[in-house]
Short mmCIF file of C-alpha atoms in Angstrom, two decimals:
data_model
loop_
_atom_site.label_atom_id
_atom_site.label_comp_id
_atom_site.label_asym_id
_atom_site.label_seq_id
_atom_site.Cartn_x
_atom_site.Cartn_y
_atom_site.Cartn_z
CA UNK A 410 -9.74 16.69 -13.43
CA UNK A 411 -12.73 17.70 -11.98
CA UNK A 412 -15.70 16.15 -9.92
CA UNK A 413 -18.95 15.58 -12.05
CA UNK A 414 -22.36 15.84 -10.51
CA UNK A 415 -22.75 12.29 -12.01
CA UNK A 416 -19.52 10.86 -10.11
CA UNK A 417 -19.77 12.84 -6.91
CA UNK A 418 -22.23 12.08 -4.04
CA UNK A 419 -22.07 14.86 -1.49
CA UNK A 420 -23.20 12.83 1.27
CA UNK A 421 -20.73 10.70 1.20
CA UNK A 422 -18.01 13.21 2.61
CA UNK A 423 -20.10 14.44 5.44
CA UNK A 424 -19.85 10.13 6.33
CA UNK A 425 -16.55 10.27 6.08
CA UNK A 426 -16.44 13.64 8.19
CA UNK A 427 -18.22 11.41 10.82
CA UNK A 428 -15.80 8.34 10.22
CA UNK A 429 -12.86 10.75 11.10
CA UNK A 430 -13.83 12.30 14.04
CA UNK A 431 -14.45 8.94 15.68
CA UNK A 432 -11.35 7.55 15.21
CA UNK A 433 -9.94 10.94 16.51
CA UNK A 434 -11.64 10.77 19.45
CA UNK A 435 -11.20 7.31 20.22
CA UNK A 436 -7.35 7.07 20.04
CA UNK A 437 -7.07 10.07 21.93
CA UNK A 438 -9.05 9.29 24.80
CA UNK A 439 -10.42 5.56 23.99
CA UNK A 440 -12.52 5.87 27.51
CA UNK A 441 -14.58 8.29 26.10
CA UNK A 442 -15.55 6.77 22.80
CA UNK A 443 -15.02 3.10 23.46
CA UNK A 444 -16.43 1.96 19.80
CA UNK A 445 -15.26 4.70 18.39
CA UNK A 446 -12.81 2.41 16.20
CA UNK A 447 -15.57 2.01 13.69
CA UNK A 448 -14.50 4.92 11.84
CA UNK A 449 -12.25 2.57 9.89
CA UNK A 450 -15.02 -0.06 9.17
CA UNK A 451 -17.31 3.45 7.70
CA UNK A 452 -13.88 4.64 5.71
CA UNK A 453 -13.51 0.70 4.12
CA UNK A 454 -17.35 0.67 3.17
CA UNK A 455 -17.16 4.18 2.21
CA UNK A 456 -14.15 3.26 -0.35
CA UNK A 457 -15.51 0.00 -1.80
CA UNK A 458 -18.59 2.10 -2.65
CA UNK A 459 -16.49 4.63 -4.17
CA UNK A 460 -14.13 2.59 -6.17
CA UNK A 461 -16.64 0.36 -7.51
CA UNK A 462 -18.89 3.18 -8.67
CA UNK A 463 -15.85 5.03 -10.44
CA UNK A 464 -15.27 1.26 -12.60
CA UNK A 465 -19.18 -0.25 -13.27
CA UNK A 466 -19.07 3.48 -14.58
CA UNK A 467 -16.09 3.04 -16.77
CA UNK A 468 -17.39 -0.05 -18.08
CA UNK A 469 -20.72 0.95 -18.49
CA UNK A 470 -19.50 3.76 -20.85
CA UNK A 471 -16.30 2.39 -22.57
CA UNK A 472 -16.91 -1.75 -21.79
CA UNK A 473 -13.56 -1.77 -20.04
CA UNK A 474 -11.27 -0.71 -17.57
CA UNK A 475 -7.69 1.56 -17.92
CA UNK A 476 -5.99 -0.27 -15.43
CA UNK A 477 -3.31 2.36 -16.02
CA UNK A 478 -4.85 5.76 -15.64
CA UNK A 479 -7.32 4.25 -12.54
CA UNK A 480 -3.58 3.49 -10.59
CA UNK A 481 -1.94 6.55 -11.72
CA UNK A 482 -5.38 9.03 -10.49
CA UNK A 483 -4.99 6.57 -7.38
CA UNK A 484 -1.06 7.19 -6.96
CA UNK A 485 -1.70 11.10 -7.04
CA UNK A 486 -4.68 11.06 -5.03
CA UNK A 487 -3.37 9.21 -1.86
CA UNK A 488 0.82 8.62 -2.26
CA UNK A 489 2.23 12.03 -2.30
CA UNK A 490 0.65 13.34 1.07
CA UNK A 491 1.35 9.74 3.15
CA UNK A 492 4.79 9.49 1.67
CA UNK A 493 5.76 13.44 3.36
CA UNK A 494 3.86 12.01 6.58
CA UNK A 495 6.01 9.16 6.90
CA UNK A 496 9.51 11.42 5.94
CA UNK A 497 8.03 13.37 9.07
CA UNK A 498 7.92 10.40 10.71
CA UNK A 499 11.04 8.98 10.41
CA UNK A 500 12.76 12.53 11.58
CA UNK A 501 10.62 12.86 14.99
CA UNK A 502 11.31 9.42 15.22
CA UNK A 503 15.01 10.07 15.24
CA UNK A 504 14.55 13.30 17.42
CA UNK A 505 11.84 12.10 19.79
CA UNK A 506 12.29 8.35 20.42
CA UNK A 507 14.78 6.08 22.24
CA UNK A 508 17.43 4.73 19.99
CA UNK A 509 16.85 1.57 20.83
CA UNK A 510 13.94 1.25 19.34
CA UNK A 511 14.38 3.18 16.07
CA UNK A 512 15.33 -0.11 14.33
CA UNK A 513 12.12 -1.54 14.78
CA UNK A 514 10.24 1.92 13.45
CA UNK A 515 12.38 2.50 11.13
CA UNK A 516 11.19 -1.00 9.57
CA UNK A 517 7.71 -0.37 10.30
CA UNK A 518 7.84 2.74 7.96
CA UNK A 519 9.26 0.59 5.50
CA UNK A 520 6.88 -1.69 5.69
CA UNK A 521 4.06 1.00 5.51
CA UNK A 522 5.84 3.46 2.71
CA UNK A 523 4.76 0.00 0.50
CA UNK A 524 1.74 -0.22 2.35
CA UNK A 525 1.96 -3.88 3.66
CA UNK A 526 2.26 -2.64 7.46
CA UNK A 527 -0.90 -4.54 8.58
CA UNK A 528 0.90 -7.66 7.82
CA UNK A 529 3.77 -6.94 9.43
CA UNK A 530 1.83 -6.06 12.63
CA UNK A 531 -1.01 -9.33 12.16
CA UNK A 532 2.50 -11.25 11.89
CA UNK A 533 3.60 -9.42 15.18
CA UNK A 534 0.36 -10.44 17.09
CA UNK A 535 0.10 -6.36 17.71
CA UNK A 536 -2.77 -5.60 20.33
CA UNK A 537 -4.36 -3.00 18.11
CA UNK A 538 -6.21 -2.00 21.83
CA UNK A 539 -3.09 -1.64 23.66
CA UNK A 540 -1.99 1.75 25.10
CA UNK A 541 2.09 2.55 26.18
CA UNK A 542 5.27 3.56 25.14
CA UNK A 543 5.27 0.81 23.04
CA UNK A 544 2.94 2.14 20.26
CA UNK A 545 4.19 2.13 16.48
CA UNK A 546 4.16 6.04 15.01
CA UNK A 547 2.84 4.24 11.69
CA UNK A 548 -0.20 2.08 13.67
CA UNK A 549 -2.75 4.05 11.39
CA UNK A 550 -1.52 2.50 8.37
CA UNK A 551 -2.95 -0.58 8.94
CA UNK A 552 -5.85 0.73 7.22
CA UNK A 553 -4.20 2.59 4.70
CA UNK A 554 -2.61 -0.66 3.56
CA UNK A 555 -5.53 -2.72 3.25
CA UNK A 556 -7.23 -0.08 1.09
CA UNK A 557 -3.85 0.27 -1.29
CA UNK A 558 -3.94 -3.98 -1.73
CA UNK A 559 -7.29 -3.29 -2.24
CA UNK A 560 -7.05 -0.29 -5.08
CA UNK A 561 -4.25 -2.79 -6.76
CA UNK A 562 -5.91 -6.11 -7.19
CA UNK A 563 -9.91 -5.30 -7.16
CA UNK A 564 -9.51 -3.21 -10.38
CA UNK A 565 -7.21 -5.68 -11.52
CA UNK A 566 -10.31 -8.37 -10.94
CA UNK A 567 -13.47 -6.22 -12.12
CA UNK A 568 -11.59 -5.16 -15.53
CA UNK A 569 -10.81 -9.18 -15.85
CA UNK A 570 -14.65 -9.95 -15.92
CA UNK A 571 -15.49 -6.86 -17.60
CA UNK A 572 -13.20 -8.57 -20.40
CA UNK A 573 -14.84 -12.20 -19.99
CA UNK A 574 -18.65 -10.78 -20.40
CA UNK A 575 -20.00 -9.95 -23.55
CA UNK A 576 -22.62 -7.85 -22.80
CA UNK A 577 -23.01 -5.14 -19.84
CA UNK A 578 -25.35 -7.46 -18.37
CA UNK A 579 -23.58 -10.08 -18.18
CA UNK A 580 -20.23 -8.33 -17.36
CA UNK A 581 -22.47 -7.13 -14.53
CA UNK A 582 -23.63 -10.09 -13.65
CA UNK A 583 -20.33 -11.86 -13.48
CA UNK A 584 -18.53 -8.88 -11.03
CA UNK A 585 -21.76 -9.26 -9.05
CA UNK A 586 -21.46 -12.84 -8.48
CA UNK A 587 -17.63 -12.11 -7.86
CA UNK A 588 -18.33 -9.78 -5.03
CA UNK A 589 -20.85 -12.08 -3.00
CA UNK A 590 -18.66 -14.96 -3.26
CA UNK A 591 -15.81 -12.74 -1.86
CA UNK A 592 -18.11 -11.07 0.79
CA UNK A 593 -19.40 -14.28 2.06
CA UNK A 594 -16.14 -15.91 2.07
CA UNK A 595 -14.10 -13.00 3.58
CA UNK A 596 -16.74 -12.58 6.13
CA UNK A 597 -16.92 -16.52 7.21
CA UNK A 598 -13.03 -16.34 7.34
CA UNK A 599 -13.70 -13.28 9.65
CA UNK A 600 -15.52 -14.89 12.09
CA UNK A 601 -13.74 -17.46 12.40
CA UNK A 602 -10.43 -15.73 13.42
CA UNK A 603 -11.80 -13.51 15.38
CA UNK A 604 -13.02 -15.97 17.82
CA UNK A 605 -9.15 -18.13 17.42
CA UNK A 606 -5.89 -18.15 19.15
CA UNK A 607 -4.75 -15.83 17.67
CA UNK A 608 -7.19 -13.29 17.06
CA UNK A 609 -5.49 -9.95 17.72
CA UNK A 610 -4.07 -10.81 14.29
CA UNK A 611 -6.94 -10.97 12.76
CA UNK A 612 -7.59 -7.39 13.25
CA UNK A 613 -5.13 -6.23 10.64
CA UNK A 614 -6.01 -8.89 7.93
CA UNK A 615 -6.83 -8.31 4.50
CA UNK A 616 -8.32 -11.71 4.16
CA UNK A 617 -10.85 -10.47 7.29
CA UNK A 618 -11.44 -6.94 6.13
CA UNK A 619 -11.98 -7.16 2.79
CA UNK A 620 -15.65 -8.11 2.64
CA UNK A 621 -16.42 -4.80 4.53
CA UNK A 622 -14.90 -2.64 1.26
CA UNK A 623 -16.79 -5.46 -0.79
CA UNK A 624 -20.25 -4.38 0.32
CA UNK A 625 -19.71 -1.07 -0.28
CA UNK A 626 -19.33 -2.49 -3.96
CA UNK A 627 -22.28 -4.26 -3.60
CA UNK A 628 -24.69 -1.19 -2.85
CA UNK A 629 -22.84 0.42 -5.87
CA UNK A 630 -23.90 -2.85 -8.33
CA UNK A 631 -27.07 -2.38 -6.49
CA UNK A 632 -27.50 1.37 -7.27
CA UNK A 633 -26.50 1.10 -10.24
CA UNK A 634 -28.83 -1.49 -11.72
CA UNK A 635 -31.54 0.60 -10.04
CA UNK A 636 -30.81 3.62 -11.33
CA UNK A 637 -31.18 2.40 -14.80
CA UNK A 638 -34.45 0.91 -14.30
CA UNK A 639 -37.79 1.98 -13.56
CA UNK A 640 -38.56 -0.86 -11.07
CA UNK A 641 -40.57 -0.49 -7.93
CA UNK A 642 -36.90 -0.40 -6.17
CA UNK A 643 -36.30 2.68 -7.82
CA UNK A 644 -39.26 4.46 -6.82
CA UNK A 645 -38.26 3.19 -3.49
CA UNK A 646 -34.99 4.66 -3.58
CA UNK A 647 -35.97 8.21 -5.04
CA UNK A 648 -38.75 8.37 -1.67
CA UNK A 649 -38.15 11.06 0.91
CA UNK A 650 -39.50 8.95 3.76
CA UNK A 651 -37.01 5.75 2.77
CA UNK A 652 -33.95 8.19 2.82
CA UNK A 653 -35.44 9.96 6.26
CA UNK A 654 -36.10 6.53 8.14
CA UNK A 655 -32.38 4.93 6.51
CA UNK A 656 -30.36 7.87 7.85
CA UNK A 657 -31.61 8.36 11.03
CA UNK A 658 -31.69 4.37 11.37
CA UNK A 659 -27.98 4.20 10.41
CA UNK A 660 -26.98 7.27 12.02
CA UNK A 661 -28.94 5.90 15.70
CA UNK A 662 -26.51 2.13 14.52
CA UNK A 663 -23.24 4.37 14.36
CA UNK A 664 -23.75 6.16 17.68
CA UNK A 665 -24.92 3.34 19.82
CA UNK A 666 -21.78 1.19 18.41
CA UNK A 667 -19.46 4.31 19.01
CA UNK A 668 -20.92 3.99 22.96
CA UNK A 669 -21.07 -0.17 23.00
CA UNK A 670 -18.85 -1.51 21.72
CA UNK A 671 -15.45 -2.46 22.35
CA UNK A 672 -12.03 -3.96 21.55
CA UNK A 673 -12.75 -6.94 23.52
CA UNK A 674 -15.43 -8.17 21.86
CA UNK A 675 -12.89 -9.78 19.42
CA UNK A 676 -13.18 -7.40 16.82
CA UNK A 677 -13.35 -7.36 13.81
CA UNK A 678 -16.35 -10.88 13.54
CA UNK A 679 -20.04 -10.58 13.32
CA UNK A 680 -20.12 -8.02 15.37
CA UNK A 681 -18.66 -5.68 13.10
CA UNK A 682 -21.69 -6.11 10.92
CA UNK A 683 -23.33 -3.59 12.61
CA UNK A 684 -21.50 -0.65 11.59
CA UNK A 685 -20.88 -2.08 8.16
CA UNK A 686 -24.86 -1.89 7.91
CA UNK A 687 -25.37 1.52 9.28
CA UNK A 688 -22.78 2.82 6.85
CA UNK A 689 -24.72 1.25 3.84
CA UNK A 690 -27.83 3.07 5.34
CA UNK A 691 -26.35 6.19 5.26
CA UNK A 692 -25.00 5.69 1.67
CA UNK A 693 -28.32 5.06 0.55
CA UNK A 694 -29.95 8.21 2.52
CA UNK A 695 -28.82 11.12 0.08
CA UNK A 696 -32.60 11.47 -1.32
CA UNK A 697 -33.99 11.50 2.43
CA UNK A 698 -35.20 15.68 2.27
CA UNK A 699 -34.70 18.11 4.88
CA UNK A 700 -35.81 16.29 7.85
CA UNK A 701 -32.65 13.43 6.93
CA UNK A 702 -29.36 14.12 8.01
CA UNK A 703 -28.83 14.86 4.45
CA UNK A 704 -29.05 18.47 4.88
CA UNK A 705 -26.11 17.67 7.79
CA UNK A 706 -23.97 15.73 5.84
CA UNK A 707 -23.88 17.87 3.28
CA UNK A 708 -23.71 20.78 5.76
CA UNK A 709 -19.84 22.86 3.95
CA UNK A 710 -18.61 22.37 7.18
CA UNK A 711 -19.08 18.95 7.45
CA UNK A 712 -17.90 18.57 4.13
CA UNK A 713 -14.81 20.88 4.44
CA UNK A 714 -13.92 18.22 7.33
CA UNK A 715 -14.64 15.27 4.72
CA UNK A 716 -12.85 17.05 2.20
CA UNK A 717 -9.55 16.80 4.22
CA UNK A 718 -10.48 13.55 6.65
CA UNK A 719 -7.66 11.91 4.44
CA UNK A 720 -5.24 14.28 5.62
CA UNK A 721 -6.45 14.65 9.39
CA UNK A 722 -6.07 10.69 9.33
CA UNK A 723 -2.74 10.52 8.04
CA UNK A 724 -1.66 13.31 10.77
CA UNK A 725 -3.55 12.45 13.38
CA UNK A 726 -2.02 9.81 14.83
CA UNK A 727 1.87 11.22 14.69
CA UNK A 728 0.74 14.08 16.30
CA UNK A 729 -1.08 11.73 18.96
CA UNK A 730 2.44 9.95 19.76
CA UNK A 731 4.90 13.20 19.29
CA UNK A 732 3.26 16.08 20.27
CA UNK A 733 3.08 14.52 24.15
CA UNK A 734 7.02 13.84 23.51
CA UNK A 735 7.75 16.92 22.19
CA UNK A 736 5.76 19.15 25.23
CA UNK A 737 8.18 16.90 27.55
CA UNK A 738 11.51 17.62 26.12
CA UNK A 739 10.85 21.25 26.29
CA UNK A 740 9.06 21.71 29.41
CA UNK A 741 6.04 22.96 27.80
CA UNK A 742 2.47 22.89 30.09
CA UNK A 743 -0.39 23.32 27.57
CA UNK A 744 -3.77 22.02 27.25
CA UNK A 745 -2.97 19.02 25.09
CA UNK A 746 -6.46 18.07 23.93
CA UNK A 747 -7.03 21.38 22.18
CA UNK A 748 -3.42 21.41 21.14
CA UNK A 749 -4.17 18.42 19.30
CA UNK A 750 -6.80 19.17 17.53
CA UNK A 751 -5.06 22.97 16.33
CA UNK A 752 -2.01 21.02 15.12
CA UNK A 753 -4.03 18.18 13.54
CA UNK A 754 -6.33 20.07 11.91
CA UNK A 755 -3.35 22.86 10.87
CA UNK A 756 -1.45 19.86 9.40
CA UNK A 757 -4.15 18.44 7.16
CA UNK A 758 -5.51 22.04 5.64
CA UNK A 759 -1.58 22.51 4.45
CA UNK A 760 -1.56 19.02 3.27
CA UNK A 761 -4.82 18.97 1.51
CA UNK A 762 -4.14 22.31 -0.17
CA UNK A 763 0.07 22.19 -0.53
CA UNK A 764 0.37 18.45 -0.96
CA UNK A 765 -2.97 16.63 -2.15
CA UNK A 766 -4.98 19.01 -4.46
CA UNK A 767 -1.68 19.70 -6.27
CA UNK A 768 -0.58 16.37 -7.09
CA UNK A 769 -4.31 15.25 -7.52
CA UNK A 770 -5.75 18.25 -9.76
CA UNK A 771 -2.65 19.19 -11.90
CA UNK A 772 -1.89 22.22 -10.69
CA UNK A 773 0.83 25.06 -11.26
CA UNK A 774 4.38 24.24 -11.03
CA UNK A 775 3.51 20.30 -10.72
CA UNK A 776 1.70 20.24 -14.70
CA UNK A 777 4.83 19.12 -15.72
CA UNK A 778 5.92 16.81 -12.63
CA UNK A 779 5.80 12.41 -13.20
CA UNK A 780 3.85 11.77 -10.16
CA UNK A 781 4.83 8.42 -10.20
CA UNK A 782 8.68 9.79 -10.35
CA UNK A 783 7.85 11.74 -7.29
CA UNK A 784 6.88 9.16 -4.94
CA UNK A 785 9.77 6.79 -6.20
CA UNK A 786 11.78 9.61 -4.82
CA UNK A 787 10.04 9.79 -1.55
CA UNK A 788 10.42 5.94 -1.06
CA UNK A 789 14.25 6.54 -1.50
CA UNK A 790 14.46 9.57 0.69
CA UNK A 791 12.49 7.60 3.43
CA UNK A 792 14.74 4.52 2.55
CA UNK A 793 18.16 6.64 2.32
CA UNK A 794 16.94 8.50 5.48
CA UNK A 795 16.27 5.00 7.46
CA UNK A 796 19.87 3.33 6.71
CA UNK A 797 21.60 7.22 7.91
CA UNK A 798 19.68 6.91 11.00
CA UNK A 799 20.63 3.08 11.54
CA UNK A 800 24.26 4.13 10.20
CA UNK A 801 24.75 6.71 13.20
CA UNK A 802 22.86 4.64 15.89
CA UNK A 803 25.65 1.75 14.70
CA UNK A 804 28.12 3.79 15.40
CA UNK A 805 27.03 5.44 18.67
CA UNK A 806 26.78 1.93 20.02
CA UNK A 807 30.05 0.90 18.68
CA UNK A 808 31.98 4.59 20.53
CA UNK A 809 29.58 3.60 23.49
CA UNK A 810 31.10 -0.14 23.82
CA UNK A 811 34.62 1.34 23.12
CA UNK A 812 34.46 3.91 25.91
CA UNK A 813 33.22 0.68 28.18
CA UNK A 814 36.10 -1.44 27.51
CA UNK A 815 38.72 1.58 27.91
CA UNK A 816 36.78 2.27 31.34
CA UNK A 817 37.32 -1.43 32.28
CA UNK A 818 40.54 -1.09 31.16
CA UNK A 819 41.69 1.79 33.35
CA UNK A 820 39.92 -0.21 36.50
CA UNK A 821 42.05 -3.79 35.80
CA UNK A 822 45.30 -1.62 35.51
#
C-alpha cells in the first residue's frame, strides 16, 4: 500500500508536525506554552479531514464503503505501535511507581489498550490541567480514544447513507446534512458543559469533541464538491493569494492561542473554536505559492517530524512521567529537557520504522502475519501482565501483614 498523489496532501503532515510539538512543549513545561494544548484540537481536525476524504473517495469511485478493509488499514496503522507503548508502560509502571498505586494504572491501561480511557477519566472528574505525582502514565490516550470511537462508528455512519442515497449527489448530500447536524449539536452540547459543574469532565468527552473531527469532514465534503466543479469557489481555491492570506491567517490564530490561552478558560467551549478555525485555514492553504507557509510545511524536515508525530505522541508522555523517575533511582544529574527530547524522538524513529511502517506497509517477515491476531495478543500480554503484577503486589501485602501480626505477637508475649 502506497500513498497516491491523489490521496496524499503534503501539507497536512507539516500541520501535524506543528500539532506535535505543541503538545510537547506544553506538558513539559506548561508555563512556557500555556495554550499549547491545542495540538490535540489541530490532530482531531486534522483526522476528520483525513478520514472523510479517504471514504467520499471510496464512494465516489465504488458507491460504497468496505467497512472491513477501512478497520483492518486502521488496526495496522495505529494498534500495533500503542499496544508495545502501553506493554512499556505497564513494566516501568511496575519498576518505577509505588505499589500502591499500580492497581489504579494498571486499570487505566486497560481501559486505554480498548481505547475508552477518556471515559474512565471524564467519569473520574480528572483535572486534565493538574500537575503531581498523581498523573496517569496513559493521560495521552484520552485523545487516542476519542479518535478510535471515532474511526469505529463514523465509517460505520457515512457507508449507512452512502447505502440510503441513490445517486452520488444525493449520497453526498445526505452525509453532508449528517455532519452539520452532528457539528452543531456536538458543539451546543460543548458549550454547555464546559461552562457546568462539572466541567473538567467535559474535557475528555466524545459527545464534546466530536464536532471538532466533524469539521474537518466538512472542509473535505467541501473540497470535494469543489474540486469537481468549475465554480467561482474553485477558482478561489486554486488562487495563490487565497492560500498566502489563509495560512499566514491560521498560522498568526495557532500562535496567538498557543500564547493566550489557557486551561482555565473552561476548555474545551466556544473558545476552542479558534484553533479549530485556524486548522481549517491551514488545510485549505496547500495552493498558497512560495510566499505561504506551504513551502514550510512541506519543508522534509517538517514532514519527517509529521511523518512520525504519531509515534513522538504515543512516547512522549511516558517518557515525560518515567524518565524524571528513572534519573532519581539511579542518581543520575543530566539536563532533562534535552534528554527528553533525544529519548522521545529516539523512541518514535524505532517505532515508526520497527513497529508502524511494518505492520502498516506489509513488509518482510510480517507479509504473512494476521495483524488483527497480533494485537489480540498484545491485549492479552498487557492483560496477563496486569493480573501478575496485581498477583505479586497481593501477596507482598499479605507477607507484609503476616510479618505485622508475628511482630505484635512477639511484643504481647
Amino acid at each position: 500500500m502506497t500513498k497516491s498523489k491523489s490521496d496524499f496532501l503534503a501539507h497536512l503532515q507539516g500541520i501535524r508536525a506543528v500539532a506535535v510539538i505543541l503538545v510537547l512543549i506544553f506538558h513539559y513545561n506548561s508555563d512556557n506554552l500555556p495554550g499549547g494544548f491545542i495540538g490535540v484540537d489541530m490532530f482531531f481536525v486534522v483526522s476528520g479531514f483525513i478520514i472523510t476524504r479517504l471514504i467520499l473517495n471510496e464512494i465516489k469511485v465504488t458507491g460504497r464503503l468496505n467497512l472491513f478493509q477501512f478497520w483492518e488499514r486502521r488496526i495496522r496503522r495505529l494498534l500495533p505501535a500503542a499496544t508495545v507503548v502501553l506493554v512499556t508502560t505497564l513494566w516501568l509502571s511496575i519498576l518505577y511507581i509505588d505499589e500502591t498505586k499500580l492497581i489504579s494504572i494498571a486499570t487505566q491501561i486497560l481501559y486505554a489498550a480498548i481505547y475508552i480511557v477518556n471515559w474512565a477519566f471524564a467519569s473520574q472528574s480528572v483535572d486534565y490541567a493538574e500537575r503531581g505525582s498523581d498523573l496517569s502514565p496513559v493521560l495521552h490516550y484520552w485523545s487516542l480514544s476519542i479518535e478510535e470511537q471515532f474511526y469505529i462508528g463514523w465509517p460505520m455512519l457515512l457507508a449507512l447513507l452512502a447505502v440510503i442515497g441513490r445517486t452520488h449527489k444525493s449520497k453526498l448530500r445526505l452525509i453532508a446534512t449528517f455532519i452539520s447536524i452532528t457539528t452543531l449539536l456536538s458543539f451546543y452540547w460543548s458549550v454547555i458543559t464546559s461552562y457546568s459543574i462539572d466541567f473538567k469532565a467535559s474535557y475528555f468527552t466524545t459527545t464534546t469533541r466530536i464536532w471538532q473531527l466533524a469539521v474537518g469532514g466538512l472542509v473535505a465534503i467541501v473540497l470535494q464538491k469543489i474540486d469537481s466543479s468549475r465554480s467561482y469557489l474553485s477558482q478561489i481555491n486554486s488562487n495563490k493569494i487565497f492560500g498566502l492570506v489563509v495560512s499566514w491567517l491560521g498560522m498568526l490564530i495557532i500562535v496567538w492561542c498557543s500564547f493566550r490561552l489557557n486551561l482555565d478558560l473552561r476548555y474545551p467551549g466556544s473558545i476552542a473554536l479558534l484553533p479549530v478555525i485556524a486548522t481549517v485555514l491551514l488545510i485549505l492553504s496547500d495552493k498558497g505559492g512560495d510566499w505561504s507557509l506551504t513551502p514550510i510545511l512541506e519543508w522534509k524536515p517538517v514532514q519527517y517530524i509529521g511523518d512520525i508525530s504519531y509515534s513522538i505522541y504515543l512516547w512522549h508522555w511516558p517518557v515525560h512521567i518515567f524518565l524524571p523517575l528513572i534519573l532519581q533511582k539511579y542518581s543520575l544529574h543530566l539536563n532533562q529537557v534535552w534528554l527528553y527530547i533525544l529519548v522521545t524522538f529516539s523512541l518514535s524513529v524505532l517505532s515508526k520504522h520497527c513497529i508502524e511502517d511494518p505492520f502498516r506497509y506489509n513488509l518482510g517477515f510480517l507479509k504473512s502475519l494476521k495483524h488483527r491476531n497480533a494485537y489480540i495478543l498484545g491485549l492479552l500480554l498487557i492483560t496477563v501482565t496486569a493480573t501478575f503484577s496485581l498477583k505479586i503486589k497481593s501477596d507482598t501485602e499479605t507477607q507484609i501483614e503476616y510479618a505485622k501480626a508475628l511482630f505484635l505477637n512477639s511484643i504481647d508475649s
